[in-house]
Coordinates of C-alpha atoms and ligand atoms in Angstrom, one line a residue:
X1 CA -17.9 -19.7 28.1
X2 CA -16.7 -16.7 26.0
X3 CA -15.6 -17.0 22.5
X4 CA -11.9 -16.6 21.9
X5 CA -9.9 -16.2 18.7
X6 CA -8.1 -19.1 17.1
X7 CA -4.7 -17.5 17.8
X8 CA -5.7 -17.1 21.5
X9 CA -6.7 -20.7 21.6
X10 CA -3.3 -21.8 20.1
X11 CA -1.6 -19.7 22.7
X12 CA -3.7 -21.2 25.5
X13 CA -2.6 -24.7 24.2
X14 CA -5.0 -26.8 26.3
X15 CA -8.4 -27.0 28.0
X16 CA -11.9 -26.1 26.7
X17 CA -12.4 -23.5 24.1
X18 CA -15.3 -21.8 22.3
X19 CA -14.5 -20.7 18.8
X20 CA -16.3 -19.3 15.7
X21 CA -15.4 -18.8 12.1
X22 CA -15.5 -20.4 8.7
X23 CA -14.7 -23.8 7.3
X24 CA -11.4 -23.5 5.6
X25 CA -11.1 -27.2 4.6
X26 CA -13.3 -30.2 5.3
X27 CA -13.0 -34.0 4.8
X28 CA -14.7 -36.9 6.5
X29 CA -15.6 -40.5 6.8
X30 CA -18.8 -42.1 8.1
X31 CA -17.6 -41.7 11.7
X32 CA -15.3 -38.7 11.8
X33 CA -15.5 -35.3 10.2
X34 CA -12.4 -33.1 10.1
X35 CA -12.6 -29.4 9.5
X36 CA -10.0 -26.7 9.5
X37 CA -11.6 -23.6 11.0
X38 CA -10.5 -20.2 10.0
X39 CA -11.0 -16.8 11.6
X40 CA -9.2 -13.5 11.1
X41 CA -6.4 -14.6 13.4
X42 CA -5.4 -18.1 12.3
X43 CA -6.6 -21.6 11.4
X44 CA -7.0 -24.7 13.6
X45 CA -8.1 -28.3 13.0
X46 CA -11.3 -29.6 14.6
X47 CA -12.6 -33.1 14.7
X48 CA -16.3 -34.1 15.1
X49 CA -16.8 -37.7 16.2
X50 CA -20.2 -39.2 15.4
X51 CA -20.4 -40.9 18.8
X52 CA -19.5 -37.8 20.8
X53 CA -22.1 -35.3 19.4
X54 CA -25.9 -35.3 19.1
X55 CA -27.6 -36.8 16.0
X56 CA -28.6 -33.3 14.6
X57 CA -25.0 -32.0 15.1
X58 CA -23.6 -35.0 13.3
X59 CA -26.1 -34.7 10.4
X60 CA -25.2 -31.0 10.1
X61 CA -21.4 -31.7 10.2
X62 CA -21.8 -34.1 7.3
X63 CA -23.4 -31.4 5.2
X64 CA -20.7 -28.8 5.9
X65 CA -19.0 -27.3 2.9
X66 CA -16.1 -24.9 2.6
X67 CA -16.8 -21.4 3.9
X68 CA -19.8 -22.4 6.0
X69 CA -19.9 -20.4 9.2
X70 CA -19.9 -22.3 12.5
X71 CA -19.5 -22.0 16.3
X72 CA -17.8 -24.9 18.1
X73 CA -17.0 -25.8 21.7
X74 CA -14.6 -28.5 22.6
X75 CA -11.3 -29.6 24.2
X76 CA -8.0 -28.5 22.8
X77 CA -5.1 -31.1 22.3
X78 CA -1.7 -30.9 20.8
X79 CA -1.5 -32.7 17.4
X80 CA 1.6 -32.5 15.4
X81 CA -0.2 -33.7 12.2
X82 CA -2.7 -30.8 12.3
X83 CA -1.8 -27.7 10.2
X84 CA -1.2 -25.4 13.2
X85 CA -0.2 -28.1 15.7
X86 CA -3.4 -28.3 17.7
X87 CA -6.8 -30.0 17.3
X88 CA -10.2 -29.2 18.9
X89 CA -12.2 -32.3 19.9
X90 CA -15.7 -30.9 19.3
X91 CA -18.4 -31.4 21.9
X92 CA -20.9 -28.9 20.6
X93 CA -21.4 -27.7 17.0
X94 CA -23.7 -24.9 15.8
X95 CA -23.9 -24.2 12.1
X96 CA -24.6 -20.5 11.6
X97 CA -24.8 -20.7 7.8
X98 CA -24.5 -23.6 5.4
X99 CA -22.4 -22.3 2.5
X100 CA -23.2 -23.2 -1.1
X101 CA -20.4 -24.9 -3.1
X102 CA -17.6 -22.4 -3.0
X103 CA -16.5 -21.3 -6.5
X104 CA -12.8 -21.0 -5.7
X105 CA -10.9 -24.2 -5.9
X106 CA -7.2 -24.9 -6.4
X107 CA -5.2 -23.6 -9.5
X108 CA -7.5 -21.0 -10.7
X109 CA -6.4 -18.2 -13.1
X110 CA -5.4 -14.8 -11.8
X111 CA -8.3 -13.2 -13.8
X112 CA -10.8 -15.6 -12.2
X113 CA -9.5 -14.7 -8.7
X114 CA -9.8 -11.0 -9.5
X115 CA -13.4 -11.5 -10.6
X116 CA -14.1 -13.3 -7.3
X117 CA -12.0 -10.8 -5.3
X118 CA -14.8 -10.3 -2.8
X119 CA -14.3 -14.0 -1.9
X120 CA -10.6 -14.3 -2.6
X121 CA -10.0 -11.6 0.0
X122 CA -10.6 -14.4 2.5
X123 CA -7.5 -16.3 1.3
X124 CA -4.6 -16.6 3.7
X125 CA -2.4 -14.8 1.1
X126 CA -4.6 -11.7 0.8
X127 CA -5.5 -11.5 4.4
X128 CA -1.8 -11.6 5.3
X129 CA -1.1 -8.7 2.8
X130 CA -4.0 -6.7 4.3
X131 CA -2.6 -7.1 7.8
X132 CA 0.8 -5.9 6.7
X133 CA -0.8 -3.0 4.9
X134 CA -2.6 -2.1 8.1
X135 CA 0.8 -2.0 9.9
X136 CA 2.2 0.2 7.1
X137 CA -0.6 2.7 7.5
X138 CA -0.4 2.7 11.3
X139 CA 3.4 3.1 11.3
X140 CA 3.4 6.0 8.8
X141 CA 1.0 7.9 11.1
X142 CA 3.0 6.9 14.1
X143 CA 6.3 8.2 12.6
X144 CA 4.9 11.6 11.8
X145 CA 2.7 11.9 15.0
X146 CA 5.9 11.4 17.1
X147 CA 7.5 14.3 15.2
X148 CA 4.6 16.5 16.0
X149 CA 3.0 16.6 12.5
X150 CA -0.8 17.1 12.2
X151 CA -2.9 14.8 10.1
X152 CA -4.9 16.9 7.6
X153 CA -7.5 15.5 5.2
X154 CA -7.4 17.0 1.7
X155 CA -10.3 17.3 -0.7
X156 CA -10.8 14.6 -3.3
X157 CA -12.8 16.7 -5.8
X158 CA -10.4 19.3 -7.2
X159 CA -10.6 22.0 -9.8
X160 CA -6.9 21.7 -10.8
X161 CA -4.3 19.3 -12.1
X162 CA -1.3 18.7 -9.7
X163 CA 0.6 16.1 -11.7
X164 CA -0.2 17.1 -15.3
X165 CA -3.4 16.9 -17.3
X166 CA -2.8 13.6 -19.0
X167 CA -3.9 11.3 -16.2
X168 CA -6.8 13.3 -14.8
X169 CA -10.2 11.7 -14.2
X170 CA -13.0 14.1 -15.0
X171 CA -16.1 13.9 -12.9
X172 CA -19.5 15.5 -13.5
X173 CA -20.1 18.0 -10.7
X174 CA -23.7 19.3 -10.6
X175 CA -23.7 21.5 -13.8
X176 CA -20.0 21.7 -13.9
X177 CA -17.0 19.4 -13.9
X178 CA -14.1 18.7 -11.5
X179 CA -11.3 16.1 -11.3
X180 CA -10.4 13.4 -8.8
X181 CA -7.3 14.3 -6.9
X182 CA -3.9 13.1 -8.1
X183 CA -2.1 14.3 -4.9
X184 CA -3.0 16.4 -1.9
X185 CA 0.0 18.6 -2.6
X186 CA -1.4 22.0 -3.7
X187 CA -3.8 21.9 -0.7
X188 CA -1.0 20.8 1.6
X189 CA 1.1 23.8 0.5
X190 CA -1.8 26.0 1.5
X191 CA -2.2 24.3 4.9
X192 CA 1.4 24.5 6.1
X193 CA 0.9 28.2 6.6
X194 CA -1.5 27.2 9.4
X195 CA 0.0 24.0 10.8
X196 CA 3.6 24.0 9.5
X197 CA 4.1 20.2 9.6
X198 CA 1.3 17.9 8.2
X199 CA 0.7 14.5 6.7
X200 CA -2.1 12.5 5.2
X201 CA -2.9 9.1 3.9
X202 CA -5.5 9.4 1.2
X203 CA -6.8 8.0 -2.1
X204 CA -5.3 9.3 -5.3
X205 CA -6.6 8.8 -8.8
X206 CA -4.7 8.6 -12.1
X207 CA -6.0 7.6 -15.5
X208 CA -2.8 5.6 -16.1
X209 CA -3.0 4.0 -19.5
X210 CA -0.2 1.6 -18.6
X211 CA -0.9 -2.0 -18.0
X212 CA 2.0 -2.7 -15.7
X213 CA 2.4 -4.6 -12.4
X214 CA 3.2 -1.2 -10.8
X215 CA 0.3 1.1 -11.7
X216 CA -3.2 1.4 -10.3
X217 CA -5.8 4.0 -11.4
X218 CA -7.0 4.3 -7.7
X219 CA -4.2 4.1 -5.2
X220 CA -3.4 5.5 -1.7
X221 CA -0.6 8.0 -1.1
X222 CA 1.0 8.7 2.2
X223 CA 2.2 12.3 2.0
X224 CA 3.9 14.9 4.1
X225 CA 4.5 18.6 3.7
X226 CA 6.4 21.0 5.9
X227 CA 7.3 24.6 6.2
X228 CA 11.0 25.5 6.5
X229 CA 12.0 22.1 5.1
X230 CA 14.8 21.7 2.5
X231 CA 15.7 18.8 0.3
X232 CA 17.9 17.2 3.0
X233 CA 15.2 17.3 5.6
X234 CA 12.8 15.7 3.2
X235 CA 15.1 12.9 2.3
X236 CA 15.8 12.2 5.9
X237 CA 12.1 11.8 6.6
X238 CA 11.6 9.7 3.5
X239 CA 14.3 7.2 4.4
X240 CA 13.4 7.5 8.1
X241 CA 9.7 6.6 7.6
X242 CA 10.5 3.7 5.2
X243 CA 13.0 2.2 7.6
X244 CA 10.6 2.6 10.5
X245 CA 7.7 1.0 8.6
X246 CA 9.8 -2.0 7.6
X247 CA 11.1 -2.4 11.2
X248 CA 7.5 -2.3 12.5
X249 CA 6.3 -4.9 10.0
X250 CA 9.2 -7.2 10.9
X251 CA 8.2 -6.8 14.6
X252 CA 4.4 -7.2 14.2
X253 CA 3.9 -9.3 11.0
X254 CA 6.5 -12.1 11.1
X255 CA 3.8 -14.7 10.8
X256 CA 2.3 -13.0 7.7
X257 CA 5.7 -12.5 6.1
X258 CA 6.4 -16.2 6.6
X259 CA 3.0 -17.1 5.1
X260 CA 3.8 -15.1 2.1
X261 CA 7.2 -16.8 1.7
X262 CA 9.0 -13.4 2.0
X263 CA 12.8 -13.5 2.3
X264 CA 13.0 -11.6 5.6
X265 CA 16.8 -11.3 5.5
X266 CA 16.3 -8.8 2.7
X267 CA 14.0 -6.6 4.8
X268 CA 16.4 -6.8 7.8
X269 CA 19.0 -4.9 5.7
X270 CA 16.8 -1.8 5.4
X271 CA 18.5 0.7 7.6
X272 CA 19.2 4.4 7.1
X273 CA 21.1 6.1 5.6
X274 CA 20.1 5.1 2.0
X275 CA 22.6 5.7 -0.8
X276 CA 22.0 9.0 -2.6
X277 CA 23.0 9.7 -6.2
X278 CA 22.1 12.5 -8.5
X279 CA 20.3 11.8 -11.8
X280 CA 23.5 12.6 -13.7
X281 CA 25.5 10.1 -11.5
X282 CA 22.7 7.6 -12.2
X283 CA 23.2 8.1 -15.9
X284 CA 26.9 7.4 -15.5
X285 CA 26.2 4.2 -13.5
X286 CA 23.7 3.1 -16.3
X287 CA 26.3 3.8 -19.0
X288 CA 28.8 1.7 -17.3
X289 CA 26.2 -1.1 -17.3
X290 CA 25.8 -0.6 -21.0
X291 CA 22.5 1.3 -20.9
X292 CA 22.6 4.5 -22.9
X293 CA 20.3 7.2 -21.9
X294 CA 20.5 10.9 -22.7
X295 CA 20.2 13.7 -20.1
X296 CA 16.6 14.9 -20.1
X297 CA 14.9 11.5 -20.4
X298 CA 12.9 10.2 -17.5
X299 CA 14.1 6.9 -16.1
X300 CA 11.8 4.1 -17.3
X301 CA 11.1 0.8 -15.6
X302 CA 14.0 -0.9 -17.3
X303 CA 16.5 1.8 -16.3
X304 CA 15.3 2.0 -12.7
X305 CA 15.6 -1.8 -12.4
X306 CA 19.1 -1.8 -13.9
X307 CA 20.0 1.0 -11.5
X308 CA 18.9 -0.6 -8.3
X309 CA 20.2 -4.1 -8.9
X310 CA 23.5 -3.4 -7.1
X311 CA 21.9 -2.0 -3.9
X312 CA 20.2 -3.9 -1.1
X313 CA 18.6 -0.8 0.3
X314 CA 16.3 1.7 -1.4
X315 CA 18.2 4.2 -3.6
X316 CA 17.6 7.9 -3.5
X317 CA 18.0 9.7 -6.9
X318 CA 18.1 13.5 -6.7
X319 CA 18.2 16.4 -9.2
X320 CA 16.1 15.1 -12.1
X321 CA 16.0 17.4 -15.2
X322 CA 13.8 20.4 -14.4
X323 CA 12.1 20.2 -17.8
X324 CA 10.6 16.7 -17.2
X325 CA 9.3 17.5 -13.7
X326 CA 5.9 18.9 -12.6
X327 CA 5.6 22.7 -12.5
X328 CA 6.1 23.2 -8.8
X329 CA 9.7 21.7 -8.8
X330 CA 12.2 24.6 -8.3
X331 CA 15.4 24.9 -10.3
X332 CA 18.6 24.0 -8.4
X333 CA 20.6 27.2 -8.3
X334 CA 23.8 25.1 -8.3
X335 CA 22.8 23.2 -11.4
X336 CA 20.1 25.1 -13.2
X337 CA 19.1 22.3 -15.6
X338 CA 18.0 20.2 -12.7
X339 CA 15.3 20.5 -10.0
X340 CA 15.6 20.3 -6.2
X341 CA 13.7 17.0 -6.2
X342 CA 14.2 13.3 -5.3
X343 CA 12.8 9.9 -5.9
X344 CA 13.3 6.8 -3.7
X345 CA 13.6 3.7 -5.7
X346 CA 12.9 0.3 -4.1
X347 CA 15.3 -2.6 -4.2
X348 CA 14.4 -5.8 -6.0
X349 CA 12.8 -4.0 -8.9
X350 CA 9.8 -2.6 -7.2
X351 CA 10.2 0.8 -8.8
X352 CA 9.6 4.3 -7.4
X353 CA 8.3 4.3 -3.9
X354 CA 8.5 8.0 -3.2
X355 CA 8.5 11.3 -5.2
X356 CA 9.2 14.6 -3.4
X357 CA 10.7 18.0 -3.8
X358 CA 11.2 21.5 -2.5
X359 CA 8.5 23.7 -3.9
X360 CA 9.2 26.7 -6.2
X361 CA 8.4 29.9 -4.4
X362 CA 9.2 32.1 -7.4
X363 CA 5.9 33.3 -8.8
X364 CA 7.1 34.0 -12.4
X365 CA 8.9 30.6 -12.7
X366 CA 5.7 28.8 -11.5
X367 CA 3.6 30.7 -14.0
X368 CA 6.0 29.9 -16.9
X369 CA 6.2 26.2 -15.9
X370 CA 2.4 25.9 -15.8
X371 CA 2.0 27.5 -19.2
X372 CA 4.5 25.1 -20.5
X373 CA 2.3 22.2 -19.2
X374 CA -0.6 23.7 -21.2
X375 CA -2.4 24.9 -18.1
X376 CA -4.0 28.3 -17.6
X377 CA -2.3 30.0 -14.6
X378 CA -5.6 31.8 -14.0
X379 CA -7.1 28.5 -12.7
X380 CA -4.4 28.4 -10.1
X381 CA -4.9 31.9 -8.6
X382 CA -5.9 30.5 -5.2
X383 CA -2.6 28.5 -5.2
X384 CA -0.6 31.6 -6.1
X385 CA -2.0 33.3 -2.9
X386 CA 0.3 30.9 -1.0
X387 CA 3.2 32.8 -2.6
X388 CA 1.8 36.2 -1.8
X389 CA 1.1 36.2 1.9
X390 CA 4.2 35.2 3.9
X391 CA 5.7 32.8 1.5
X392 CA 8.3 30.5 3.1
X393 CA 10.6 27.7 1.8
X394 CA 8.8 24.4 2.1
X395 CA 8.6 20.9 0.6
X396 CA 7.1 17.5 0.8
X397 CA 6.9 14.0 -0.6
X398 CA 4.4 11.3 -1.5
X399 CA 4.9 7.6 -0.7
X400 CA 2.9 5.1 -2.8
X401 CA 1.2 2.8 -0.2
X402 CA 0.7 -0.1 -2.6
X403 CA 4.2 0.2 -4.1
X404 CA 5.6 -0.1 -0.5
X405 CA 3.3 -2.9 0.4
X406 CA 4.1 -4.8 -2.8
X407 CA 7.8 -4.6 -2.1
X408 CA 7.6 -5.4 1.6
X409 CA 5.4 -8.4 0.9
X410 CA 7.4 -9.4 -2.2
X411 CA 4.2 -9.5 -4.4
X412 CA 4.3 -10.1 -8.2
X413 CA 1.6 -7.5 -8.9
X414 CA 0.6 -4.3 -7.2
X415 CA -3.1 -5.4 -7.6
X416 CA -2.6 -7.7 -4.6
X417 CA -1.5 -4.8 -2.4
X418 CA -5.0 -3.3 -2.2
X419 CA -8.3 -5.1 -1.4
X420 CA -10.3 -4.1 -4.5
X421 CA -7.8 -3.1 -7.2
X422 CA -8.8 -0.5 -9.9
X423 CA -6.8 -0.4 -13.1
X424 CA -7.5 0.6 -16.7
X425 CA -8.9 -2.9 -17.3
X426 CA -10.6 -3.6 -13.9
X427 CA -13.3 -1.7 -12.0
X428 CA -15.2 -4.7 -10.5
X429 CA -16.1 -6.1 -8.1
Ligands
LIG501 O1 5.9 10.9 -7.8 P1 4.5 11.3 -7.7 O2 3.7 11.5 -8.9 O3 4.5 12.5 -6.7 C1 3.4 13.3 -6.4 O4 2.3 13.1 -6.8 C2 3.7 14.5 -5.5 N1 2.8 15.5 -5.6 C3 3.8 13.9 -4.1 C4 4.1 14.9 -3.1 O5 5.2 15.5 -3.1 N2 3.3 15.2 -2.1 O6 3.7 10.1 -6.8 C5 4.2 9.8 -5.5 C6 4.2 8.2 -5.4 C7 5.1 7.6 -6.5 O7 6.4 7.6 -6.1 C8 4.5 6.2 -6.5 O8 5.0 5.4 -5.4 C9 3.0 6.4 -6.2 O9 2.9 7.7 -5.6 N3 2.3 6.3 -7.4 C10 1.5 5.3 -7.8 N4 1.2 4.1 -7.2 C11 0.4 3.3 -7.9 N5 -0.2 3.5 -9.0 C12 0.0 4.7 -9.7 N6 -0.6 5.0 -10.8 C13 0.9 5.7 -9.1 N7 1.3 6.9 -9.4 C14 2.2 7.3 -8.4
LIG502 MG1 7.2 10.5 -9.4

């Protein structure tokens, strides 16, 4: 007999089955031993009866602790008392490895679980999140592949800052130094001259000194960049890809969303078009809610949260003040104090999901903005070549993968949206 997965066994519903996995729970008497078996697909109850297995098998069964790995063969029967509605009456048991006493028990602190992340990853909560994350990655790729974009992999070691010097990680590079990438953007801007429409999903690094539930120092960004694209095209793809990803997760991960206790009715409302407001309109909305904020200040967490509370879909905010935006953001000719840029803010207080913009193609403006950021334009001479040889209007955006996963899963911290989180205070395991 071939091994099948637990979910295949549950689908099968009756007959003999051969399964393998890990002991998720165990209890027993001097005649019966109950285990709940776990594999990557689901859990199922199995019962070992002293009178129905050999002496060695029974002796082994008695010694089984949580997370021991086993192979079982037996007959499947419906049992409404069992956690997933079925039970395997075990005929053969093979212990692959006897686990030591598992350190994770009920009611442990968040910090302890983070210390034991390599084990806690096996929990039903985290494995559900990781399955949803996998759908998120797959669907992002799928959306852009269907639109004839090419996937391009950017370098991770970079000589320049893309999003300002304050959050750069410096790395020793032979006898020199480089930085870990903050965004693929500058390289993407070079590559659109060859491929026109491109995307990537790649790691990004920022030395964020904030200890929030929204910031990681190593995170993954799903980014796109396209030649001939304007602000409107960019916003259409940003809302399009978010709505598509949510739709795919609802289709493929219903079980995981249920396990996480996510209110699915909230996700079902995520349809395009999203509401669009300018930064100035956002300030007016905030003022009406009693939050006073001056033009020229970036929206902080409290303001973003206040702003999104009346919307059940993500909110797009355009035209942030030029002076607070990264150097590559162009001035809006219709409103010169603002930039041709946008953010997508998640509902339910999950913060900024996407940041994007048209890219400045005016050489002098770029130089001036870089100098204002304290950068030496000389270090960007390779980037300026993109404005010298057949410059075209273009733009792109970056979607924070963990921000999106956090919101879709309804997590209370972004740390649970990635397998091994890295923050200012955590770099292990
Ligand atoms: O808004 P950001 O900084 O935009 C850029 O880096 C552009 N160069 C992207 C582009 O146009 N290609 O970052 C994009 C998104 C944010 O909206 C947020 O979702 C996520 O990346 N992000 C973070 N996620 C987790 N931890 C952090 N420290 C993050 N910083 C940004
Ligand atoms: Mg941003």
